[in-house]
mmCIF file of C-alpha atoms in Angstrom:
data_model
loop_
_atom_site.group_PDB
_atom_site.id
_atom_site.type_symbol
_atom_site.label_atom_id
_atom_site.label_comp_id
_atom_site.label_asym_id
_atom_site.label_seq_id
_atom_site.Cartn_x
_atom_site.Cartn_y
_atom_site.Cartn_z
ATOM 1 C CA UNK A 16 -18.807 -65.235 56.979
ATOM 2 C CA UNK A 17 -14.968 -64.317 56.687
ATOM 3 C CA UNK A 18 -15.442 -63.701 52.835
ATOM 4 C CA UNK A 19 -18.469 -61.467 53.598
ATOM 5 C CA UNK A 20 -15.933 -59.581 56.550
ATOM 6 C CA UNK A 21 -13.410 -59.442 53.679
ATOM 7 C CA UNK A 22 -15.733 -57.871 51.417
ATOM 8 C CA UNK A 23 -17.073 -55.215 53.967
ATOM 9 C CA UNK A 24 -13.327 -54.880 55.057
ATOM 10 C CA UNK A 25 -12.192 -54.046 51.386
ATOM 11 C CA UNK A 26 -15.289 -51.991 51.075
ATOM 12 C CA UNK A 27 -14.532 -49.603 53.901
ATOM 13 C CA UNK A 28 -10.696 -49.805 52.744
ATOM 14 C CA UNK A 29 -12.128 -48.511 49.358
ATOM 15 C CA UNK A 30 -14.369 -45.824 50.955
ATOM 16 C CA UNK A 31 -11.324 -44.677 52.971
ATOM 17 C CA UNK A 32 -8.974 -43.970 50.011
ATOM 18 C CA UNK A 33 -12.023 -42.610 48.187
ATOM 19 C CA UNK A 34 -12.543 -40.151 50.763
ATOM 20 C CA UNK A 35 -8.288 -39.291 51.065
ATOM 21 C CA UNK A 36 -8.447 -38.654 47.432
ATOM 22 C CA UNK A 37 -11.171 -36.067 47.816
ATOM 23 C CA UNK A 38 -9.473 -34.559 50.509
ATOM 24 C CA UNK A 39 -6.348 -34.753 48.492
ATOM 25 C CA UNK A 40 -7.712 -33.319 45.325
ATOM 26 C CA UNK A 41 -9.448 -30.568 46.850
ATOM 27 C CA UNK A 42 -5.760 -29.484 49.060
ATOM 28 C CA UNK A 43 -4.062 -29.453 45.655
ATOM 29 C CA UNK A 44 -6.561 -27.298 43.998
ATOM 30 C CA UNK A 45 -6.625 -24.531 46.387
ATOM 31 C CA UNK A 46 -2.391 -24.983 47.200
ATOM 32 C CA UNK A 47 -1.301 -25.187 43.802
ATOM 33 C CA UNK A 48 -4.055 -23.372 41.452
ATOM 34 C CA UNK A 49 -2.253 -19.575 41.248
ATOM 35 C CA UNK A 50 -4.770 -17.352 42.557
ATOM 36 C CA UNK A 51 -6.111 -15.170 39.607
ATOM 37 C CA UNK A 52 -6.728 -11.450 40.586
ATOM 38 C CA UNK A 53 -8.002 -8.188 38.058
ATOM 39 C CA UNK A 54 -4.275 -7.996 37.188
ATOM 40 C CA UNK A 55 -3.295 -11.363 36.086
ATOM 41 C CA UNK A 56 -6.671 -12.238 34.125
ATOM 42 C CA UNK A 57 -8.139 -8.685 33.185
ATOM 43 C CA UNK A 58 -11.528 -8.550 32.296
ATOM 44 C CA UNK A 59 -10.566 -6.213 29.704
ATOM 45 C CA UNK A 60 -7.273 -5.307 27.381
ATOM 46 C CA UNK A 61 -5.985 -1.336 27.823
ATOM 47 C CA UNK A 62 -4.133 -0.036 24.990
ATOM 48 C CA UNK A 63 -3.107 3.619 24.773
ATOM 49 C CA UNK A 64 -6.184 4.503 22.177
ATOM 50 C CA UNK A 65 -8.407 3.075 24.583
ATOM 51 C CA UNK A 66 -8.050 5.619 27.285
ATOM 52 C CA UNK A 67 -10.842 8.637 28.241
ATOM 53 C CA UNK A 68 -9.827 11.466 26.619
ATOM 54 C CA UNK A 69 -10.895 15.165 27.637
ATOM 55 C CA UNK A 70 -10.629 17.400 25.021
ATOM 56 C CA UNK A 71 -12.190 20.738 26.626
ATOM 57 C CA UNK A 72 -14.077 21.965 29.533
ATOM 58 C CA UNK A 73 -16.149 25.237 29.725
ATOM 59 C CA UNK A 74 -17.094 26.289 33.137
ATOM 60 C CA UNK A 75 -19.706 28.973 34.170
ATOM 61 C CA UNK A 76 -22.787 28.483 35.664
ATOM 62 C CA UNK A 77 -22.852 24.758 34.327
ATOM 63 C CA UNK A 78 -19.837 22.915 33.411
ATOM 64 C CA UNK A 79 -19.361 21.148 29.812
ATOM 65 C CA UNK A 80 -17.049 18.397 28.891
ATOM 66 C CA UNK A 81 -16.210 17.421 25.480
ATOM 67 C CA UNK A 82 -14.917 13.675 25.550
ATOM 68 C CA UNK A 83 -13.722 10.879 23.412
ATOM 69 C CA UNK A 84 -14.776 8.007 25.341
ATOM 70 C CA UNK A 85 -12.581 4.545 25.129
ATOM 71 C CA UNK A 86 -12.309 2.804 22.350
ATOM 72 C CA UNK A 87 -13.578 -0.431 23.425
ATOM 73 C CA UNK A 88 -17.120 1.284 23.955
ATOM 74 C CA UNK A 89 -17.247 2.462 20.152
ATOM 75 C CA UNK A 90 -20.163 0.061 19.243
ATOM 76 C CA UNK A 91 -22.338 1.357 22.621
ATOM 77 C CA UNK A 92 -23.829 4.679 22.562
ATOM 78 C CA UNK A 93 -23.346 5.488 26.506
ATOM 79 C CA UNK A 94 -26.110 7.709 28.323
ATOM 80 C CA UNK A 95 -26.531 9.901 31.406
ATOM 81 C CA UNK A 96 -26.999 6.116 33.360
ATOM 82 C CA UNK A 97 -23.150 5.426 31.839
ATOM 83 C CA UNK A 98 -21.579 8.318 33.109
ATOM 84 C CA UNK A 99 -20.056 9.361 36.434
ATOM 85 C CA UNK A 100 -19.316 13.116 37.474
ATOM 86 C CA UNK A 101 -18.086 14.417 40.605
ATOM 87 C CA UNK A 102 -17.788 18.254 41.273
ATOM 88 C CA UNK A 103 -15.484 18.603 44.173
ATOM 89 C CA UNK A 104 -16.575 14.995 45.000
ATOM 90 C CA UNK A 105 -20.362 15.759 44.994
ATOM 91 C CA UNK A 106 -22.140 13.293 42.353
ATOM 92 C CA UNK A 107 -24.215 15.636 39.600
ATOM 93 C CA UNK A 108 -26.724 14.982 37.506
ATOM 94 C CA UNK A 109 -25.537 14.885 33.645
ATOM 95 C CA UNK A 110 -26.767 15.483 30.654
ATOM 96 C CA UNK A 111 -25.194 13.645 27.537
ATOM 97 C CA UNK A 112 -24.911 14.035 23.734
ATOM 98 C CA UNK A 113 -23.238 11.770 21.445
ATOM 99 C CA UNK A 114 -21.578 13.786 18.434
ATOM 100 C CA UNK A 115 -22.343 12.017 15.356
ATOM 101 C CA UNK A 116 -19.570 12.012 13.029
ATOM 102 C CA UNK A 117 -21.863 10.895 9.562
ATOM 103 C CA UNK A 118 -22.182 15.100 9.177
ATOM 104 C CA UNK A 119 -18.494 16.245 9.920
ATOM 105 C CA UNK A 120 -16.663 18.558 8.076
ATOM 106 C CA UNK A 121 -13.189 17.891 8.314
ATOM 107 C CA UNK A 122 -10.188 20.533 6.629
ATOM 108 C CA UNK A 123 -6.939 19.226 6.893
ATOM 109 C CA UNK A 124 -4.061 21.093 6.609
ATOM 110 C CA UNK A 125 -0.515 19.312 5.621
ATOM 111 C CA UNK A 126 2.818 20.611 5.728
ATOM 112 C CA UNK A 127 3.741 20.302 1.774
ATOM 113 C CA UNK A 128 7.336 21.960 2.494
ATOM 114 C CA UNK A 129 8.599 18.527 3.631
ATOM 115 C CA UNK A 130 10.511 15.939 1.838
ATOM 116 C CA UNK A 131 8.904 13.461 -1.024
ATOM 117 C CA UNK A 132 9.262 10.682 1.191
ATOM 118 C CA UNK A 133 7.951 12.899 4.016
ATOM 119 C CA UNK A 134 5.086 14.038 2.277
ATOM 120 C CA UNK A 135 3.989 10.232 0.872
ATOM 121 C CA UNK A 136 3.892 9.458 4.922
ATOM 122 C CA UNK A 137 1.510 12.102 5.934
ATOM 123 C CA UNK A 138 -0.587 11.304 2.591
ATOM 124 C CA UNK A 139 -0.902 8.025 4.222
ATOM 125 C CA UNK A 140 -1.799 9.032 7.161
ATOM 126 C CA UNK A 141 -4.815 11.039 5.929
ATOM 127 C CA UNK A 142 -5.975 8.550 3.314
ATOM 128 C CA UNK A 143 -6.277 5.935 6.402
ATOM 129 C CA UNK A 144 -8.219 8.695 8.483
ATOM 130 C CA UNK A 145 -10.460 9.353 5.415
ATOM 131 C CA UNK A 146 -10.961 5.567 5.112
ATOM 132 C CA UNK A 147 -12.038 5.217 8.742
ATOM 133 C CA UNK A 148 -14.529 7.982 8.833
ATOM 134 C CA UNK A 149 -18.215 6.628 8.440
ATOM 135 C CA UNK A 150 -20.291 8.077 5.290
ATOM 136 C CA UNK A 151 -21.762 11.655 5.199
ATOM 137 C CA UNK A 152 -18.897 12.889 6.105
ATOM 138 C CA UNK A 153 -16.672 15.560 3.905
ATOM 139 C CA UNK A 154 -12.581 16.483 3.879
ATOM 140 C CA UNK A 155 -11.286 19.350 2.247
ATOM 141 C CA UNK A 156 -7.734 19.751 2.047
ATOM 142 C CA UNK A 157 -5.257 22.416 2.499
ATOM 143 C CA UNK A 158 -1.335 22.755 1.625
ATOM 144 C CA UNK A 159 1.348 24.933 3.051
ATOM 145 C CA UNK A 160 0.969 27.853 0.187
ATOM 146 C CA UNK A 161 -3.019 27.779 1.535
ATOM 147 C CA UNK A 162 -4.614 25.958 -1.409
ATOM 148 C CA UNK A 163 -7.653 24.713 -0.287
ATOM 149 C CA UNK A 164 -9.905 22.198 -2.465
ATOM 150 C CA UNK A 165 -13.339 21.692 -2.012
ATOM 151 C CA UNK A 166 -15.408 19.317 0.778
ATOM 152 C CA UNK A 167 -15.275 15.819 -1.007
ATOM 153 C CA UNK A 168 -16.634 12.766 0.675
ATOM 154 C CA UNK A 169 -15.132 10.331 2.523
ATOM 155 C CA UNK A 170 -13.362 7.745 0.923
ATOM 156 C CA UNK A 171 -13.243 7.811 -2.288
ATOM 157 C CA UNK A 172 -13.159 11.484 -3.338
ATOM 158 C CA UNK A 173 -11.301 12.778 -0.526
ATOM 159 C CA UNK A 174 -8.386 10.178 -0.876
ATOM 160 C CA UNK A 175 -7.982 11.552 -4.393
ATOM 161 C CA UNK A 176 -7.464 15.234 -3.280
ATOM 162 C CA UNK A 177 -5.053 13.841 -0.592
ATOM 163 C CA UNK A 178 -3.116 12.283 -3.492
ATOM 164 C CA UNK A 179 -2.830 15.591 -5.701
ATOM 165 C CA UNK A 180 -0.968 17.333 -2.801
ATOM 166 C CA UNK A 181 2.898 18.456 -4.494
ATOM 167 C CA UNK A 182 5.857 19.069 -2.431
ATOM 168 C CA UNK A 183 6.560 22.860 -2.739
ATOM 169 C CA UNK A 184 9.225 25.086 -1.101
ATOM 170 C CA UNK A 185 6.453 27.650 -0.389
ATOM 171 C CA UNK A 186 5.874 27.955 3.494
ATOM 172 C CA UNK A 187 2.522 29.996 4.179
ATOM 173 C CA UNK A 188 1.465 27.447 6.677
ATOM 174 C CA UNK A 189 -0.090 30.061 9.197
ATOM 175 C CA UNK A 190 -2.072 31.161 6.211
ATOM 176 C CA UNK A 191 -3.587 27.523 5.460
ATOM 177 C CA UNK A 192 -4.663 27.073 8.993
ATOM 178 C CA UNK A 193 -6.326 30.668 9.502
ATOM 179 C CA UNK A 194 -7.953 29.752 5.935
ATOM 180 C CA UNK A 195 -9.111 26.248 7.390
ATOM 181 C CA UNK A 196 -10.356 27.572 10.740
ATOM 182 C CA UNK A 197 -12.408 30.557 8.487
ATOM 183 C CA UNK A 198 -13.921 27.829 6.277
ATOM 184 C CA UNK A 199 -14.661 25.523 9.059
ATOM 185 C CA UNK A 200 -16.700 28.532 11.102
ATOM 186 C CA UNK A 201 -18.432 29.420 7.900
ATOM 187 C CA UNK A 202 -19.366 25.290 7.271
ATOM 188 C CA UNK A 203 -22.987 24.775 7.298
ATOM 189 C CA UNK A 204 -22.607 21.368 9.255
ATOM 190 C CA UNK A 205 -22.892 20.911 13.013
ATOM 191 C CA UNK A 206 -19.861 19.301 13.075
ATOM 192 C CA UNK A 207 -16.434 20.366 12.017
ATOM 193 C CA UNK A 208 -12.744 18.964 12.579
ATOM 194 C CA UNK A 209 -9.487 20.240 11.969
ATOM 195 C CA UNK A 210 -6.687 18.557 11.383
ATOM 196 C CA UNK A 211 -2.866 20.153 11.158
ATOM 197 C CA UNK A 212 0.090 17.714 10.286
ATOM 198 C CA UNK A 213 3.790 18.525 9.758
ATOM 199 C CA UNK A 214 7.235 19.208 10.711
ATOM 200 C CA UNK A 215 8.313 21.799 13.344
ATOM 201 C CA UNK A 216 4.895 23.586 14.051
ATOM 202 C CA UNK A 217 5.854 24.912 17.266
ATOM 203 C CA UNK A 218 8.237 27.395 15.319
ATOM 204 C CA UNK A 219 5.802 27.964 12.444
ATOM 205 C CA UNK A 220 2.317 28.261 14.135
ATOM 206 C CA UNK A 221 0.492 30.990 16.282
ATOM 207 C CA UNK A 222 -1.683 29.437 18.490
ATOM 208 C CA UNK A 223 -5.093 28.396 17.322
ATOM 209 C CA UNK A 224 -7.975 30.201 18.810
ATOM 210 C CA UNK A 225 -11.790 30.175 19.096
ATOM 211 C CA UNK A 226 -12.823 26.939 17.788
ATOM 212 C CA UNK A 227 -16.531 26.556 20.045
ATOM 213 C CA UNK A 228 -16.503 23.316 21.839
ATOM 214 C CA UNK A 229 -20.372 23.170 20.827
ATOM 215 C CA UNK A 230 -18.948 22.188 17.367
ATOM 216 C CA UNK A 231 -15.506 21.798 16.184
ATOM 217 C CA UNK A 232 -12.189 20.309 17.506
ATOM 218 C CA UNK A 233 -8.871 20.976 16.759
ATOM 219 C CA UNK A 234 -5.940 18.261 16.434
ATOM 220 C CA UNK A 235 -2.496 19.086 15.723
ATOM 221 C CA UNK A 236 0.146 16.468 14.684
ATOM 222 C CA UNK A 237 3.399 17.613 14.683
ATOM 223 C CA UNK A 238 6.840 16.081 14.034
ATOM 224 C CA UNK A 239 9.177 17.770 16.651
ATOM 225 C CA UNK A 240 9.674 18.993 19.878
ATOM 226 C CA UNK A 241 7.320 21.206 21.765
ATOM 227 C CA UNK A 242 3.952 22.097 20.516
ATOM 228 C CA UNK A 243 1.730 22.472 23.754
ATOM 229 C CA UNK A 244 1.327 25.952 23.221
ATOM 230 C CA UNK A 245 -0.498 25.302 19.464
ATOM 231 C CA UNK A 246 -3.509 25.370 20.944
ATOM 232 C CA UNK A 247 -4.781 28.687 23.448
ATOM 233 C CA UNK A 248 -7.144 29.262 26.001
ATOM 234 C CA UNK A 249 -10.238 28.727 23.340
ATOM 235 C CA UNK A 250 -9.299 26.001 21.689
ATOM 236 C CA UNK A 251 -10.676 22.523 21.902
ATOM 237 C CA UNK A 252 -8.963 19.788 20.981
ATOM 238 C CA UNK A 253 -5.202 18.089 21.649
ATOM 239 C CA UNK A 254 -2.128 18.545 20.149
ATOM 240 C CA UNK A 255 0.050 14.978 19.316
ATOM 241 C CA UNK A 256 3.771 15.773 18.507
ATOM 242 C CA UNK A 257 5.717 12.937 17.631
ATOM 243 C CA UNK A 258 9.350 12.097 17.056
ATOM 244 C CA UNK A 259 9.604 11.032 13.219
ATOM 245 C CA UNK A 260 7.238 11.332 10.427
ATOM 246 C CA UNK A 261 6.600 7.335 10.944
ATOM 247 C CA UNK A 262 4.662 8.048 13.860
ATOM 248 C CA UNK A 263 2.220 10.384 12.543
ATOM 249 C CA UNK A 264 -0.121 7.691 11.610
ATOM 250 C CA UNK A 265 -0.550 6.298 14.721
ATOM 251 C CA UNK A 266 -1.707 9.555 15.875
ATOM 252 C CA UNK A 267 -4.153 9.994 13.569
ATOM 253 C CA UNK A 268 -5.051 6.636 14.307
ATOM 254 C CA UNK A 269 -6.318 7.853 17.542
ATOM 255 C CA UNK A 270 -7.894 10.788 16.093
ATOM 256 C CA UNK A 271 -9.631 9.093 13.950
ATOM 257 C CA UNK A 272 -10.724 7.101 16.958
ATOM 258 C CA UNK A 273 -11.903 9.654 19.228
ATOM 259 C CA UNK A 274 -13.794 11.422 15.931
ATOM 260 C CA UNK A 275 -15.704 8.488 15.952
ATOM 261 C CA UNK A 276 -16.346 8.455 19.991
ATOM 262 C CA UNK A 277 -17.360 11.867 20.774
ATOM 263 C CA UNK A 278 -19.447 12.886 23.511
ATOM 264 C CA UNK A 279 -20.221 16.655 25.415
ATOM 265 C CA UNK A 280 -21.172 16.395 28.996
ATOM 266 C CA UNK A 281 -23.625 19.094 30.821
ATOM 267 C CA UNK A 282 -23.349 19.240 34.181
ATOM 268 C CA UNK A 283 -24.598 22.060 37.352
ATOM 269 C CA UNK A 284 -22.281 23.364 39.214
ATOM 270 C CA UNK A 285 -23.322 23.593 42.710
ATOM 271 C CA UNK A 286 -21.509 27.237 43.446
ATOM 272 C CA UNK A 287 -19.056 29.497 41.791
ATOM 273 C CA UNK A 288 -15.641 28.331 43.603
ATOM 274 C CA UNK A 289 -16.083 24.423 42.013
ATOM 275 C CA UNK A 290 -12.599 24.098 41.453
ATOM 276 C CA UNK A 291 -12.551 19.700 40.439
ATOM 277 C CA UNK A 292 -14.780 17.629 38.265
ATOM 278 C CA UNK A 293 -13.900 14.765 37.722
ATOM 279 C CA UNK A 294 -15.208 12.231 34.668
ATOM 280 C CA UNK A 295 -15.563 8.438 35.282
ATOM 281 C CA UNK A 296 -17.328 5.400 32.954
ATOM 282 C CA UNK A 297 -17.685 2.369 35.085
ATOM 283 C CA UNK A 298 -18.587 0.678 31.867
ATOM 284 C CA UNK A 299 -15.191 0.346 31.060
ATOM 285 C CA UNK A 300 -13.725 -1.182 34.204
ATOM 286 C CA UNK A 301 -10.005 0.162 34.044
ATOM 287 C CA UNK A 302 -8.139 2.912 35.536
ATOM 288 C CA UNK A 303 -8.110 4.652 32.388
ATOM 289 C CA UNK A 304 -11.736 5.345 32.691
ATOM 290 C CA UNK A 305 -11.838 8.239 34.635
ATOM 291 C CA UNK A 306 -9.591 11.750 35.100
ATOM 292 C CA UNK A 307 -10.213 15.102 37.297
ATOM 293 C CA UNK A 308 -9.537 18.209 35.497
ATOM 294 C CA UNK A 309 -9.541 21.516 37.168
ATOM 295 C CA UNK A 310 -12.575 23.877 36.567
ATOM 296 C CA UNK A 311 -11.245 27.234 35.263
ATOM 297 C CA UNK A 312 -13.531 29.632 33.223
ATOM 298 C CA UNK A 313 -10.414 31.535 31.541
ATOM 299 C CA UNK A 314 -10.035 28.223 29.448
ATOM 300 C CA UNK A 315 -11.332 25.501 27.879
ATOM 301 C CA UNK A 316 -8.245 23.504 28.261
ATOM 302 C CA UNK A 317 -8.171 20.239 30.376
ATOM 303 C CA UNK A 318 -5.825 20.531 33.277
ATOM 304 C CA UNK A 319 -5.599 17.794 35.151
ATOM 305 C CA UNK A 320 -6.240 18.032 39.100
ATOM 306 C CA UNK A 321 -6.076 15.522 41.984
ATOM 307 C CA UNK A 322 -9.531 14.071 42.754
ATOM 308 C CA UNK A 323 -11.400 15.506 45.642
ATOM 309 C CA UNK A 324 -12.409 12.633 48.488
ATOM 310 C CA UNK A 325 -16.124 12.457 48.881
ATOM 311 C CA UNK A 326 -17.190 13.642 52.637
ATOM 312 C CA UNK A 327 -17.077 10.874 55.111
ATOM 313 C CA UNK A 328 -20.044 8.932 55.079
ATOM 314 C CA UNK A 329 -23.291 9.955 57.691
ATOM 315 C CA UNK A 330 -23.578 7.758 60.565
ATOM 316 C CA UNK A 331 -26.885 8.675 60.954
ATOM 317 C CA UNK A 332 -28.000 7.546 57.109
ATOM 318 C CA UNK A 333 -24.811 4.795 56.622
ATOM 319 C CA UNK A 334 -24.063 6.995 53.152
ATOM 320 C CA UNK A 335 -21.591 8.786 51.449
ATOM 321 C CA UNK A 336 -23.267 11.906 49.725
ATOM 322 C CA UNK A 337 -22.549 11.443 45.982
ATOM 323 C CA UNK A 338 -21.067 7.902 46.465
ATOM 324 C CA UNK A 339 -21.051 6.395 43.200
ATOM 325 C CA UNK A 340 -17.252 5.430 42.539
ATOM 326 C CA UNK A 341 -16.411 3.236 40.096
ATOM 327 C CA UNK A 342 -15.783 -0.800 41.323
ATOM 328 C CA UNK A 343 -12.762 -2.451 40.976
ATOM 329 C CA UNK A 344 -13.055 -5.819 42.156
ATOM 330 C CA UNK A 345 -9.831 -8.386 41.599
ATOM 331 C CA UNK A 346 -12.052 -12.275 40.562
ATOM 332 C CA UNK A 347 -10.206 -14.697 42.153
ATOM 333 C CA UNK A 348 -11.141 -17.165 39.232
ATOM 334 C CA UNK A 349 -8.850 -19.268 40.126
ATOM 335 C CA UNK A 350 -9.578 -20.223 43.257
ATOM 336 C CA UNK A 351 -13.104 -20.342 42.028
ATOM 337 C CA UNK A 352 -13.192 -22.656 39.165
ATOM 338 C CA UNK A 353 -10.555 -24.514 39.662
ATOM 339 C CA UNK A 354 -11.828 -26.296 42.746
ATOM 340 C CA UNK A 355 -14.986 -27.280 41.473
ATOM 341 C CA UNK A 356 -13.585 -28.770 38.361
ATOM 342 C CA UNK A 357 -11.312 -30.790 40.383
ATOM 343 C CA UNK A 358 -13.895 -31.649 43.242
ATOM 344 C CA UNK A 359 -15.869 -33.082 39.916
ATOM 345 C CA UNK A 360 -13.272 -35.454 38.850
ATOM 346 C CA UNK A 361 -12.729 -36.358 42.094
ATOM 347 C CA UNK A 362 -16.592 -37.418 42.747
ATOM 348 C CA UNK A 363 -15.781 -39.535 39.371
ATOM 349 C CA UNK A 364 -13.165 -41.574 41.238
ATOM 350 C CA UNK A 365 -15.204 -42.220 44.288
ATOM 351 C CA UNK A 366 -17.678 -43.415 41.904
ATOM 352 C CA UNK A 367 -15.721 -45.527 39.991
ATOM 353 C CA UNK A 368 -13.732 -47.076 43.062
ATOM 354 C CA UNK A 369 -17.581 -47.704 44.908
ATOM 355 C CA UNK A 370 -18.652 -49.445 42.442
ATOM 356 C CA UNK A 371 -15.245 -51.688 42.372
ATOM 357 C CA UNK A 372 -16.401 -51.938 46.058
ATOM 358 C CA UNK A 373 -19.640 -53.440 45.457
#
């Protein structure tokens, strides 16, 4: 009888410290696990080419968009059911069009007045964009004197026309891009691109005009200061300057990017004084996936606005008219997983120590 007493004695003993360890284990895990939030475990990487990028907005009766969305959504082709826009904070119904890129026409014009080792780093830069551009579509190229070649296809063809370009004191730069932007709105295709590289533009250039944003788009990469003003009032597109020639193929890095990722947005506009609109993807889950731009029909350049607040919602139907924001929730994984995988070893000890028990 005292052994059995023993026995049950140690038994309960066990049982005790089994049950202080769980206790124990599961204190630790939620005291010294680091609570994860959205900002120390991300669900997704931002890099600066993976931003939503508005490239031109033409507002009358209905507003239009033209949009490279972020990178990270390149494989996806988004729809109508992927897209958020807000006039003035009311939700609209949108209409969406992927621009295909296998039937661009691309003229690029390079500044052939800089140096040999100048020139060799903008040749780069275009023989990478040529290399990331899918098949079908065509490069002709254009130097400062206004020499323009012929549409050759992308890789091959058009590298080798990139790689015949000779450095040449001649500056008629103005005259290659009014050639380019002529050729380009006499191009049979649906789709044409223009791309400008070189030194200084903002002293050399007039700004470029009347390029639709049904159909073409207008980059300008230029080493120097200034160069806001390359593009006017009809122009769609963006204009990169950078500070050194070693950064101009970055930037065409991320045209080549948003060439790839283009999208026009259709939109009603629900009265003539719609001053906001504002663009959001809640597929892509970051901050950088949405920007308000001010509705102005003198221009088809994206000025960004502060977003207009929805109404507050109707206590009568518990709703906010046009509420369809895009989440950000923080995932506390942390305090999530970490318990449970703990609370599972711990349910291993009280296993092992019963059966010592027994």
């Amino acid at each position: 009888m005292t052994d059995d007493r023993r026995l049950r004695g140690n038994g309960a003993g066990v049982r005790r410290t089994a049950a202080a360890v769980v206790v124990l284990v599961g204190l630790l895990s939620w005291w010294l696990v680091p609570p994860a939030t959205a900002a120390s475990l991300p669900l997704l990487d931002v890099d600066p080419l993976d931003e939503l990028e508005i490239l031109a907005v033409r507002a009358d009766d209905r507003a239009q968009v033209l949009f490279a969305a972020p990178a990270r959504l390149m494989t996806q082709t988004l729809t109508s059911d992927d897209v958020v826009v807000t006039v003035d904070g009311a939700q609209q119904p949108v209409r969406l069009q992927r621009l295909s890129a296998t039937d661009l026409e691309l003229a690029v014009v390079v500044d052939t007045t800089v140096s040999e080792e100048d020139l060799r780093a903008l040749q780069s830069a275009v023989v990478e964009l040529a290399l990331d551009l899918p098949p079908g579509a065509t490069m002709r190229v254009i130097d400062a004197t206004g020499t323009v070649s012929e549409p050759a296809p992308v890789p091959g063809p058009a590298i080798a026309q990139v790689q015949q370009l000779q450095v040449g004191s001649d500056d008629n730069i103005q005259r290659a891009v009014d050639r380019a932007t002529t050729l380009l709105g006499q191009s049979p295709q649906d789709r044409t691109a223009l791309l400008v590289v070189g030194r200084d533009l903002a002293d050399r250039l007039e700004p470029i005009e009347d390029t639709p944003l049904e159909s073409t788009v207008a980059y300008v990469v230029t080493v120097g200061t200034g160069g806001d003003e390359l593009l006017g009032p009809t122009a769609s597109g963006t204009v990169l300057p950078v500070d050194q020639v070693a950064r101009v193929l970055p930037a065409v890095d991320e045209m080549s990017v948003d060439l790839r990722n283009l999208y026009r947005a259709e939109v009603p506009l629900p009265g003539p004084d719609a001053a906001t609109l504002t663009l959001a993807i809640p597929a892509a889950g970051q901050d950088a996936a949405d920007r308000t731009v001010a509705l102005d029909a003198d221009t088809l350049r994206p000025v960004d606005a502060d977003p207009v607040q929805p109404p507050a919602p109707d206590d009568a139907a518990g709703t906010v008219p046009g509420e369809h924001a895009v989440e950000r929730t923080e995932i506390n994984l942390g305090r999530v997983l970490a318990p449970l995988l703990l609370a599972g070893a711990a349910l291993a000890v009280v296993a092992v120590l019963w059966l010592l028990a027994q």
